[in-house]
Amino acid sequence: VVIIGGDGGTDDIGMGALSGMFERGHDITYICYNNEAYMNTGVQRSSATPVGASTMTTPIGAVSWGKERPTKNLPAIALAHDIPYVATASIAYPQDLERKVKQALSIAGPKYLEIHCPCPIGWGFDAARTVELAKLAVQSGLMPLYEARPGQPLKVRNINKVRPVAEYLRLQKRFRHLFAQTEEAAEHLAAIQSIADDNISRYGLVD
């Protein structure tokens, strides 16, 4: 059985059912299509929406600089269930994605695969730059790619050349407020850079 759900249906609405599936040991491959918001219903924030993103329910304004809460780390929650296989992937690296899907399907028991998928409409960028955006998310450290199996070391996709998060965020309309020439905007941008830096250190993304 293969199930495909969005980040809203996975991280928020369906999280209880997903946890139950993990706990019961069902032979199911669950794939989360993560485009970082509820895109089908008008771009409302989900718990997978990144810090600082402007959405319909976290609009920028006098009292808000976008979503203020950090993203929910659903792959880590899946790992905490001690299931046979957990992986993250990106549409920017199709061979890596294909390999991980095949690996998940070859394993008995519950598996979780999260695929990062930029959304031109919801994020506000030219669709021709979709793969470029997806690569920058990975190369900046904001989207670590890895796979994990119980009792084995974490296997990560290393970053050959780390890119600053500003290079990634600047291309998206939902983050344009971070590039205002103000001290507050600079502080918020630095806070997001620190998230990427922490990912690089935590997951060992650079040799």
CSV table of C-alpha atoms in Angstrom, one decimal:
chain,number,residue,atom,x,y,z
A,1,VAL,CA,0.0,0.0,0.0
A,2,VAL,CA,1.3,3.5,-0.9
A,3,ILE,CA,-0.3,6.6,0.5
A,4,ILE,CA,0.5,10.1,-0.7
A,5,GLY,CA,-0.5,13.1,1.4
A,6,GLY,CA,0.3,16.8,1.6
A,7,ASP,CA,2.1,18.4,4.5
A,8,GLY,CA,-1.1,19.8,6.0
A,9,GLY,CA,-2.8,16.4,5.9
A,10,THR,CA,0.3,14.7,7.2
A,11,ASP,CA,1.8,17.0,9.8
A,12,ASP,CA,-1.5,18.4,11.1
A,13,ILE,CA,-4.9,16.8,10.2
A,14,GLY,CA,-3.7,13.2,9.8
A,15,MET,CA,-0.9,13.0,12.3
A,16,GLY,CA,-2.8,10.9,14.8
A,17,ALA,CA,-3.7,8.3,12.1
A,18,LEU,CA,-0.2,8.4,10.8
A,19,SER,CA,1.2,7.7,14.3
A,20,GLY,CA,-1.2,4.8,14.7
A,21,MET,CA,-0.1,3.3,11.4
A,22,PHE,CA,3.5,3.5,12.5
A,23,GLU,CA,2.7,2.0,15.9
A,24,ARG,CA,0.7,-0.9,14.5
A,25,GLY,CA,3.4,-1.9,12.1
A,26,HIS,CA,1.3,-1.8,8.9
A,27,ASP,CA,3.2,-2.6,5.7
A,28,ILE,CA,2.6,0.8,4.2
A,29,THR,CA,4.8,3.3,2.4
A,30,TYR,CA,3.6,6.9,3.3
A,31,ILE,CA,4.9,9.7,1.1
A,32,CYS,CA,4.4,13.3,2.2
A,33,TYR,CA,4.3,15.8,-0.6
A,34,ASN,CA,5.7,18.8,1.3
A,35,ASN,CA,5.1,22.2,-0.4
A,36,GLU,CA,5.0,23.9,3.0
A,37,ALA,CA,1.4,25.1,3.3
A,38,TYR,CA,-2.2,24.3,2.6
A,39,MET,CA,-2.0,25.2,-1.1
A,40,ASN,CA,-5.3,23.7,-2.3
A,41,THR,CA,-7.4,25.9,0.0
A,42,GLY,CA,-5.7,29.2,-0.4
A,43,VAL,CA,-2.1,29.0,1.0
A,44,GLN,CA,-2.8,28.9,4.7
A,45,ARG,CA,0.1,28.0,7.0
A,46,SER,CA,0.7,24.5,8.1
A,47,SER,CA,3.1,23.2,10.7
A,48,ALA,CA,5.5,22.5,7.8
A,49,THR,CA,5.5,26.2,6.8
A,50,PRO,CA,8.9,27.7,7.5
A,51,VAL,CA,9.7,30.5,9.9
A,52,GLY,CA,9.1,34.0,8.4
A,53,ALA,CA,6.9,32.9,5.5
A,54,SER,CA,3.9,35.1,4.7
A,55,THR,CA,0.7,33.1,4.1
A,56,MET,CA,-3.0,33.9,4.2
A,57,THR,CA,-3.1,33.1,7.9
A,58,THR,CA,0.3,34.5,8.8
A,59,PRO,CA,0.4,37.7,6.7
A,60,ILE,CA,3.1,40.3,7.2
A,61,GLY,CA,2.1,43.5,8.9
A,62,ALA,CA,2.6,45.8,11.8
A,63,VAL,CA,2.4,43.0,14.4
A,64,SER,CA,3.7,40.1,12.3
A,65,TRP,CA,6.7,39.2,10.2
A,66,GLY,CA,5.1,36.0,8.9
A,67,LYS,CA,5.0,32.6,10.6
A,68,GLU,CA,6.8,32.7,13.9
A,69,ARG,CA,6.8,29.1,14.9
A,70,PRO,CA,9.5,26.6,13.7
A,71,THR,CA,8.5,23.8,11.4
A,72,LYS,CA,7.4,20.5,12.8
A,73,ASN,CA,10.1,17.9,12.2
A,74,LEU,CA,7.9,15.1,11.1
A,75,PRO,CA,10.7,12.8,9.9
A,76,ALA,CA,12.1,12.9,13.4
A,77,ILE,CA,8.7,12.1,14.8
A,78,ALA,CA,8.5,9.1,12.4
A,79,LEU,CA,12.0,8.0,13.6
A,80,ALA,CA,10.8,8.1,17.2
A,81,HIS,CA,8.3,5.4,16.3
A,82,ASP,CA,11.3,3.1,15.5
A,83,ILE,CA,9.9,2.3,12.0
A,84,PRO,CA,12.1,0.4,9.5
A,85,TYR,CA,12.8,3.3,7.1
A,86,VAL,CA,12.6,7.1,7.1
A,87,ALA,CA,13.9,9.4,4.3
A,88,THR,CA,13.8,12.9,3.0
A,89,ALA,CA,14.1,13.8,-0.7
A,90,SER,CA,13.7,16.6,-3.1
A,91,ILE,CA,12.3,17.0,-6.6
A,92,ALA,CA,15.6,18.6,-7.5
A,93,TYR,CA,17.4,15.3,-7.2
A,94,PRO,CA,15.2,12.8,-9.1
A,95,GLN,CA,17.7,9.9,-9.1
A,96,ASP,CA,18.0,10.1,-5.3
A,97,LEU,CA,14.3,10.4,-5.0
A,98,GLU,CA,13.7,7.3,-7.2
A,99,ARG,CA,16.2,5.3,-5.3
A,100,LYS,CA,14.7,6.1,-1.9
A,101,VAL,CA,11.2,5.2,-3.1
A,102,LYS,CA,12.4,1.9,-4.4
A,103,GLN,CA,14.2,1.3,-1.1
A,104,ALA,CA,11.1,2.1,0.9
A,105,LEU,CA,9.0,-0.3,-1.2
A,106,SER,CA,11.5,-3.1,-0.7
A,107,ILE,CA,11.2,-3.0,3.1
A,108,ALA,CA,8.4,-4.7,5.0
A,109,GLY,CA,6.5,-2.6,7.6
A,110,PRO,CA,5.7,1.1,7.8
A,111,LYS,CA,7.9,3.6,5.9
A,112,TYR,CA,7.9,7.4,5.8
A,113,LEU,CA,9.3,9.4,2.9
A,114,GLU,CA,9.1,13.2,2.8
A,115,ILE,CA,9.5,14.9,-0.6
A,116,HIS,CA,10.2,18.7,-0.7
A,117,CYS,CA,8.3,20.3,-3.6
A,118,PRO,CA,8.4,24.1,-4.2
A,119,CYS,CA,5.0,25.6,-5.2
A,120,PRO,CA,5.3,28.5,-7.7
A,121,ILE,CA,1.8,29.9,-6.8
A,122,GLY,CA,2.0,29.6,-3.0
A,123,TRP,CA,5.6,30.7,-2.7
A,124,GLY,CA,5.5,33.4,-5.4
A,125,PHE,CA,8.2,32.6,-8.0
A,126,ASP,CA,8.5,31.9,-11.7
A,127,ALA,CA,7.6,28.2,-12.3
A,128,ALA,CA,10.6,28.0,-14.6
A,129,ARG,CA,12.8,28.3,-11.5
A,130,THR,CA,11.2,25.4,-9.6
A,131,VAL,CA,14.2,23.0,-9.7
A,132,GLU,CA,16.6,25.9,-9.0
A,133,LEU,CA,14.6,26.8,-5.8
A,134,ALA,CA,14.5,23.1,-4.8
A,135,LYS,CA,18.3,22.8,-5.1
A,136,LEU,CA,18.9,26.0,-3.2
A,137,ALA,CA,16.7,24.7,-0.3
A,138,VAL,CA,19.0,21.7,-0.1
A,139,GLN,CA,22.3,23.6,-0.7
A,140,SER,CA,21.5,26.2,2.0
A,141,GLY,CA,20.9,23.5,4.6
A,142,LEU,CA,17.2,24.4,5.1
A,143,MET,CA,16.2,21.0,3.6
A,144,PRO,CA,18.5,18.3,4.8
A,145,LEU,CA,18.4,15.1,2.7
A,146,TYR,CA,19.0,11.8,4.5
A,147,GLU,CA,17.7,8.3,5.1
A,148,ALA,CA,17.6,6.3,8.3
A,149,ARG,CA,17.1,2.7,9.4
A,150,PRO,CA,17.1,1.4,12.9
A,151,GLY,CA,20.6,0.5,14.2
A,152,GLN,CA,22.4,2.1,11.2
A,153,PRO,CA,24.2,5.4,10.9
A,154,LEU,CA,22.2,8.2,9.3
A,155,LYS,CA,23.0,8.5,5.6
A,156,VAL,CA,23.1,12.1,4.4
A,157,ARG,CA,23.4,13.8,1.1
A,158,ASN,CA,26.4,16.1,1.6
A,159,ILE,CA,26.4,19.7,0.4
A,160,ASN,CA,29.4,20.4,-1.8
A,161,LYS,CA,29.0,24.2,-1.7
A,162,VAL,CA,26.9,25.8,1.0
A,163,ARG,CA,24.7,28.6,-0.3
A,164,PRO,CA,23.4,31.5,1.9
A,165,VAL,CA,19.7,31.3,2.8
A,166,ALA,CA,19.3,34.8,1.4
A,167,GLU,CA,20.0,33.5,-2.1
A,168,TYR,CA,17.1,31.0,-1.7
A,169,LEU,CA,14.6,33.3,0.1
A,170,ARG,CA,15.1,36.3,-2.1
A,171,LEU,CA,13.6,34.5,-5.1
A,172,GLN,CA,10.2,34.0,-3.2
A,173,LYS,CA,7.5,36.6,-2.8
A,174,ARG,CA,6.5,35.1,0.6
A,175,PHE,CA,9.9,36.2,2.0
A,176,ARG,CA,10.2,39.6,0.3
A,177,HIS,CA,9.7,41.5,3.7
A,178,LEU,CA,12.9,40.0,4.9
A,179,PHE,CA,14.9,42.1,2.5
A,180,ALA,CA,13.6,45.5,3.6
A,181,GLN,CA,16.4,47.8,4.6
A,182,THR,CA,15.6,47.7,8.3
A,183,GLU,CA,17.4,46.3,11.4
A,184,GLU,CA,14.4,44.1,12.2
A,185,ALA,CA,14.4,42.5,8.8
A,186,ALA,CA,18.1,41.8,9.1
A,187,GLU,CA,17.6,40.1,12.5
A,188,HIS,CA,14.8,37.9,11.1
A,189,LEU,CA,17.0,36.9,8.1
A,190,ALA,CA,19.8,36.0,10.4
A,191,ALA,CA,17.5,33.9,12.5
A,192,ILE,CA,16.6,31.8,9.5
A,193,GLN,CA,20.3,31.5,8.5
A,194,SER,CA,20.9,30.1,12.0
A,195,ILE,CA,18.3,27.4,11.4
A,196,ALA,CA,20.2,26.3,8.3
A,197,ASP,CA,23.5,26.5,10.1
A,198,ASP,CA,22.1,24.3,12.9
A,199,ASN,CA,20.9,21.7,10.3
A,200,ILE,CA,24.3,21.6,8.7
A,201,SER,CA,25.9,20.9,12.0
A,202,ARG,CA,23.3,18.5,13.4
A,203,TYR,CA,23.1,16.3,10.3
A,204,GLY,CA,26.7,16.6,9.3
A,205,LEU,CA,25.9,17.9,5.8
A,206,VAL,CA,29.4,19.2,5.1
A,207,ASP,CA,32.4,16.9,5.2
